[in-house]
Amino acid sequence: TVGAAWEKYIDYRVAKAVNSTSNHKKFTWYGKIILNYFGPALSLDDITQVKVTDFYNYLTIDKKYSASCTNYLGTLLYQMQLFSQERGRKRFEPKRMKTRRTAKGRIRFVSEAEEARILEWFRLSGKDDEANLFSFYIDTGLRKTEGLRLKFNDVDMKTGRITVWETKTNQPRTVRMTKRVRSILAGLK
């Protein structure tokens, strides 16, 4: 069934992701959408191309989900079916959902005035640590998980460089520290 296949697939995904932030909770929302739409008791072999197309229409027209959300749900649905087929639990080829083109131009930069207002709010609220964290992320451009995974030996105070080993693209990269970031990190030691 879809319900059993979803549980087994997510258990597999979480177990496979040893050094990742993947956990069951991360997939709860996606599981609710897939299971509520198809029903947990539906046989995997009853997932036809028509049903997958209807699911796509439900996500895009009825729910108005973004392209990235729709595409991720489609990928999870397909991967769950493929996982089950490879283990002999689905007889027919998995059905793929078409993908939506993601919009370009979602990048927005914080202006200097906005940054100053945000930092002032943190300081007035007595949240100096959060102000430093905000400044760190603004100045380095690191993703949240990249910053959380940093270790002190990834920071070279002599050269003013931070090396990020685990990245979204699996390609390590080095980031130059600003004076502000260097001051923040020096204060942490």
PDB file of C-alpha atoms in Angstrom, residues 24-154:
ATOM      1  CA  HIS A  24      11.348  11.537  10.059  1.00  0.00           C
ATOM      2  CA  LYS A  25       9.989  14.902  11.175  1.00  0.00           C
ATOM      3  CA  LYS A  26      11.377  16.558   8.019  1.00  0.00           C
ATOM      4  CA  PHE A  27       9.148  14.351   5.851  1.00  0.00           C
ATOM      5  CA  THR A  28       5.964  14.516   7.959  1.00  0.00           C
ATOM      6  CA  TRP A  29       4.355  17.368   6.019  1.00  0.00           C
ATOM      7  CA  TYR A  30       5.137  15.814   2.620  1.00  0.00           C
ATOM      8  CA  GLY A  31       3.830  12.450   3.807  1.00  0.00           C
ATOM      9  CA  LYS A  32       0.538  13.981   4.906  1.00  0.00           C
ATOM     10  CA  ILE A  33       0.004  15.504   1.482  1.00  0.00           C
ATOM     11  CA  ILE A  34       0.805  12.307  -0.422  1.00  0.00           C
ATOM     12  CA  LEU A  35      -1.106  10.010   1.954  1.00  0.00           C
ATOM     13  CA  ASN A  36      -4.142  12.312   2.177  1.00  0.00           C
ATOM     14  CA  TYR A  37      -4.356  12.551  -1.595  1.00  0.00           C
ATOM     15  CA  PHE A  38      -3.803   8.897  -2.558  1.00  0.00           C
ATOM     16  CA  GLY A  39      -4.986   7.311   0.698  1.00  0.00           C
ATOM     17  CA  PRO A  40      -2.728   5.048   2.744  1.00  0.00           C
ATOM     18  CA  ALA A  41      -4.637   1.889   1.726  1.00  0.00           C
ATOM     19  CA  LEU A  42      -4.243   2.392  -2.046  1.00  0.00           C
ATOM     20  CA  SER A  43      -2.226  -0.328  -3.762  1.00  0.00           C
ATOM     21  CA  LEU A  44       0.998   0.938  -5.320  1.00  0.00           C
ATOM     22  CA  ASP A  45       0.004  -0.705  -8.586  1.00  0.00           C
ATOM     23  CA  ASP A  46      -3.109   1.491  -8.653  1.00  0.00           C
ATOM     24  CA  ILE A  47      -0.968   4.621  -9.019  1.00  0.00           C
ATOM     25  CA  THR A  48      -1.541   5.272 -12.704  1.00  0.00           C
ATOM     26  CA  GLN A  49      -0.254   8.059 -14.894  1.00  0.00           C
ATOM     27  CA  VAL A  50      -3.730   9.600 -14.779  1.00  0.00           C
ATOM     28  CA  LYS A  51      -3.653   9.661 -10.960  1.00  0.00           C
ATOM     29  CA  VAL A  52      -0.181  11.187 -10.973  1.00  0.00           C
ATOM     30  CA  THR A  53      -1.340  13.867 -13.422  1.00  0.00           C
ATOM     31  CA  ASP A  54      -4.385  14.554 -11.254  1.00  0.00           C
ATOM     32  CA  PHE A  55      -2.060  14.864  -8.232  1.00  0.00           C
ATOM     33  CA  TYR A  56       0.021  17.401 -10.163  1.00  0.00           C
ATOM     34  CA  ASN A  57      -3.133  19.402 -10.957  1.00  0.00           C
ATOM     35  CA  TYR A  58      -4.222  19.204  -7.313  1.00  0.00           C
ATOM     36  CA  LEU A  59      -0.872  20.587  -6.129  1.00  0.00           C
ATOM     37  CA  THR A  60      -0.627  23.365  -8.714  1.00  0.00           C
ATOM     38  CA  ILE A  61      -4.231  24.420  -9.307  1.00  0.00           C
ATOM     39  CA  ASP A  62      -6.097  23.562  -6.109  1.00  0.00           C
ATOM     40  CA  LYS A  63      -3.341  24.040  -3.520  1.00  0.00           C
ATOM     41  CA  LYS A  64      -1.287  26.588  -5.511  1.00  0.00           C
ATOM     42  CA  TYR A  65       2.016  25.186  -4.234  1.00  0.00           C
ATOM     43  CA  SER A  66       5.233  26.638  -5.561  1.00  0.00           C
ATOM     44  CA  ALA A  67       7.133  24.946  -8.367  1.00  0.00           C
ATOM     45  CA  SER A  68       9.881  23.754  -6.023  1.00  0.00           C
ATOM     46  CA  CYS A  69       7.371  22.269  -3.546  1.00  0.00           C
ATOM     47  CA  THR A  70       5.396  20.586  -6.336  1.00  0.00           C
ATOM     48  CA  ASN A  71       8.571  19.189  -7.902  1.00  0.00           C
ATOM     49  CA  TYR A  72       9.819  17.841  -4.562  1.00  0.00           C
ATOM     50  CA  LEU A  73       6.504  16.109  -3.857  1.00  0.00           C
ATOM     51  CA  GLY A  74       6.617  14.580  -7.341  1.00  0.00           C
ATOM     52  CA  THR A  75      10.171  13.370  -6.739  1.00  0.00           C
ATOM     53  CA  LEU A  76       9.256  11.833  -3.383  1.00  0.00           C
ATOM     54  CA  LEU A  77       6.249  10.071  -4.926  1.00  0.00           C
ATOM     55  CA  TYR A  78       8.364   8.674  -7.768  1.00  0.00           C
ATOM     56  CA  GLN A  79      11.267   7.650  -5.509  1.00  0.00           C
ATOM     57  CA  MET A  80       8.866   5.882  -3.134  1.00  0.00           C
ATOM     58  CA  GLN A  81       7.429   3.887  -6.045  1.00  0.00           C
ATOM     59  CA  LEU A  82      10.888   3.085  -7.416  1.00  0.00           C
ATOM     60  CA  PHE A  83      12.108   2.001  -3.977  1.00  0.00           C
ATOM     61  CA  SER A  84       9.113  -0.339  -3.683  1.00  0.00           C
ATOM     62  CA  GLN A  85       9.510  -1.732  -7.208  1.00  0.00           C
ATOM     63  CA  GLU A  86      13.196  -2.512  -6.616  1.00  0.00           C
ATOM     64  CA  ARG A  87      12.140  -4.535  -3.573  1.00  0.00           C
ATOM     65  CA  GLY A  88       9.406  -6.452  -5.396  1.00  0.00           C
ATOM     66  CA  ARG A  89       6.478  -4.542  -3.856  1.00  0.00           C
ATOM     67  CA  LYS A  90       5.295  -2.865  -7.067  1.00  0.00           C
ATOM     68  CA  ARG A  91       4.826  -4.730 -10.330  1.00  0.00           C
ATOM     69  CA  PHE A  92       4.501  -1.855 -12.775  1.00  0.00           C
ATOM     70  CA  GLU A  93       6.936   0.889 -13.690  1.00  0.00           C
ATOM     71  CA  PRO A  94       6.775   3.901 -11.356  1.00  0.00           C
ATOM     72  CA  LYS A  95       4.867   6.840 -12.767  1.00  0.00           C
ATOM     73  CA  ARG A  96       6.614  10.185 -12.955  1.00  0.00           C
ATOM     74  CA  MET A  97       4.964  13.532 -12.426  1.00  0.00           C
ATOM     75  CA  LYS A  98       5.910  16.309 -14.821  1.00  0.00           C
ATOM     76  CA  THR A  99       8.017  19.066 -13.330  1.00  0.00           C
ATOM     77  CA  ARG A 100       7.258  22.743 -13.165  1.00  0.00           C
ATOM     78  CA  ARG A 101       9.756  25.334 -14.232  1.00  0.00           C
ATOM     79  CA  THR A 102      11.005  27.212 -11.198  1.00  0.00           C
ATOM     80  CA  ALA A 103      10.850  30.973 -11.321  1.00  0.00           C
ATOM     81  CA  LYS A 104      14.054  32.927 -11.729  1.00  0.00           C
ATOM     82  CA  GLY A 105      14.819  36.094  -9.863  1.00  0.00           C
ATOM     83  CA  ARG A 106      13.868  35.107  -6.331  1.00  0.00           C
ATOM     84  CA  ILE A 107      17.144  36.499  -5.042  1.00  0.00           C
ATOM     85  CA  ARG A 108      16.730  39.566  -2.864  1.00  0.00           C
ATOM     86  CA  PHE A 109      19.480  41.350  -1.020  1.00  0.00           C
ATOM     87  CA  VAL A 110      19.057  43.041   2.343  1.00  0.00           C
ATOM     88  CA  SER A 111      19.777  46.749   2.009  1.00  0.00           C
ATOM     89  CA  GLU A 112      22.195  48.482   4.374  1.00  0.00           C
ATOM     90  CA  ALA A 113      19.276  50.361   5.950  1.00  0.00           C
ATOM     91  CA  GLU A 114      17.338  47.109   6.514  1.00  0.00           C
ATOM     92  CA  GLU A 115      20.417  45.466   7.987  1.00  0.00           C
ATOM     93  CA  ALA A 116      20.927  48.387  10.373  1.00  0.00           C
ATOM     94  CA  ARG A 117      17.263  48.224  11.499  1.00  0.00           C
ATOM     95  CA  ILE A 118      17.477  44.473  12.097  1.00  0.00           C
ATOM     96  CA  LEU A 119      20.686  44.776  14.101  1.00  0.00           C
ATOM     97  CA  GLU A 120      19.220  47.661  16.103  1.00  0.00           C
ATOM     98  CA  TRP A 121      16.158  45.548  16.938  1.00  0.00           C
ATOM     99  CA  PHE A 122      18.379  42.668  18.139  1.00  0.00           C
ATOM    100  CA  ARG A 123      20.454  45.013  20.290  1.00  0.00           C
ATOM    101  CA  LEU A 124      17.422  46.802  21.786  1.00  0.00           C
ATOM    102  CA  SER A 125      15.866  43.417  22.553  1.00  0.00           C
ATOM    103  CA  GLY A 126      19.006  42.307  24.371  1.00  0.00           C
ATOM    104  CA  LYS A 127      19.693  39.645  21.766  1.00  0.00           C
ATOM    105  CA  ASP A 128      23.378  40.311  21.132  1.00  0.00           C
ATOM    106  CA  ASP A 129      24.143  36.670  20.301  1.00  0.00           C
ATOM    107  CA  GLU A 130      21.388  36.645  17.666  1.00  0.00           C
ATOM    108  CA  ALA A 131      22.713  39.932  16.258  1.00  0.00           C
ATOM    109  CA  ASN A 132      26.144  38.340  15.902  1.00  0.00           C
ATOM    110  CA  LEU A 133      24.649  35.262  14.264  1.00  0.00           C
ATOM    111  CA  PHE A 134      22.686  37.441  11.831  1.00  0.00           C
ATOM    112  CA  SER A 135      25.855  39.421  11.007  1.00  0.00           C
ATOM    113  CA  PHE A 136      27.820  36.202  10.525  1.00  0.00           C
ATOM    114  CA  TYR A 137      25.326  34.843   7.995  1.00  0.00           C
ATOM    115  CA  ILE A 138      24.927  38.177   6.188  1.00  0.00           C
ATOM    116  CA  ASP A 139      28.687  38.630   5.805  1.00  0.00           C
ATOM    117  CA  THR A 140      29.611  35.040   4.890  1.00  0.00           C
ATOM    118  CA  GLY A 141      26.604  34.027   2.789  1.00  0.00           C
ATOM    119  CA  LEU A 142      26.700  30.561   4.347  1.00  0.00           C
ATOM    120  CA  ARG A 143      23.569  28.459   4.459  1.00  0.00           C
ATOM    121  CA  LYS A 144      22.143  27.768   7.913  1.00  0.00           C
ATOM    122  CA  THR A 145      23.298  24.142   7.990  1.00  0.00           C
ATOM    123  CA  GLU A 146      26.759  25.112   6.724  1.00  0.00           C
ATOM    124  CA  GLY A 147      27.185  27.513   9.629  1.00  0.00           C
ATOM    125  CA  LEU A 148      25.854  25.019  12.165  1.00  0.00           C
ATOM    126  CA  ARG A 149      28.305  22.339  10.996  1.00  0.00           C
ATOM    127  CA  LEU A 150      31.376  24.578  11.281  1.00  0.00           C
ATOM    128  CA  LYS A 151      34.118  23.580  13.665  1.00  0.00           C
ATOM    129  CA  PHE A 152      36.859  25.853  14.996  1.00  0.00           C
ATOM    130  CA  ASN A 153      39.508  24.088  12.892  1.00  0.00           C
ATOM    131  CA  ASP A 154      37.479  25.131   9.804  1.00  0.00           C
TER     132      ASP A 154
END
